[in-house]
Amino acid sequence: MSPSSRKRDRIDKPARCAEAGIEYFMRVEVSYARQHAEVVLLRLDEAGYRVHAKALAGSRFETEVPFPLAFDPAELLED
């Protein structure tokens, strides 16, 4: 997600995916300048997308659905 597309990435894309019935939507934000990384996995329910799993750099992102995945988002900041 880039600063210039923040609205499109946070609002427009998830809305279009929800309309299409896509069950999971993952948002990944990485800023090398700020040494910031965040991963959010959203899951679609009858009210829209809800946070299913979330982690910042330095903590562990874990989920079993839609497939098993576990890592520290800090790994995205490595060269």
Short mmCIF file of C-alpha atoms in Angstrom, two decimals, residues 12 35 73:
data_model
loop_
_atom_site.label_atom_id
_atom_site.label_comp_id
_atom_site.label_asym_id
_atom_site.label_seq_id
_atom_site.Cartn_x
_atom_site.Cartn_y
_atom_site.Cartn_z
CA ASP A 12 -12.27 1.01 -2.59
CA GLN A 35 10.84 0.74 9.85
CA PRO A 73 6.01 -8.69 9.71
#
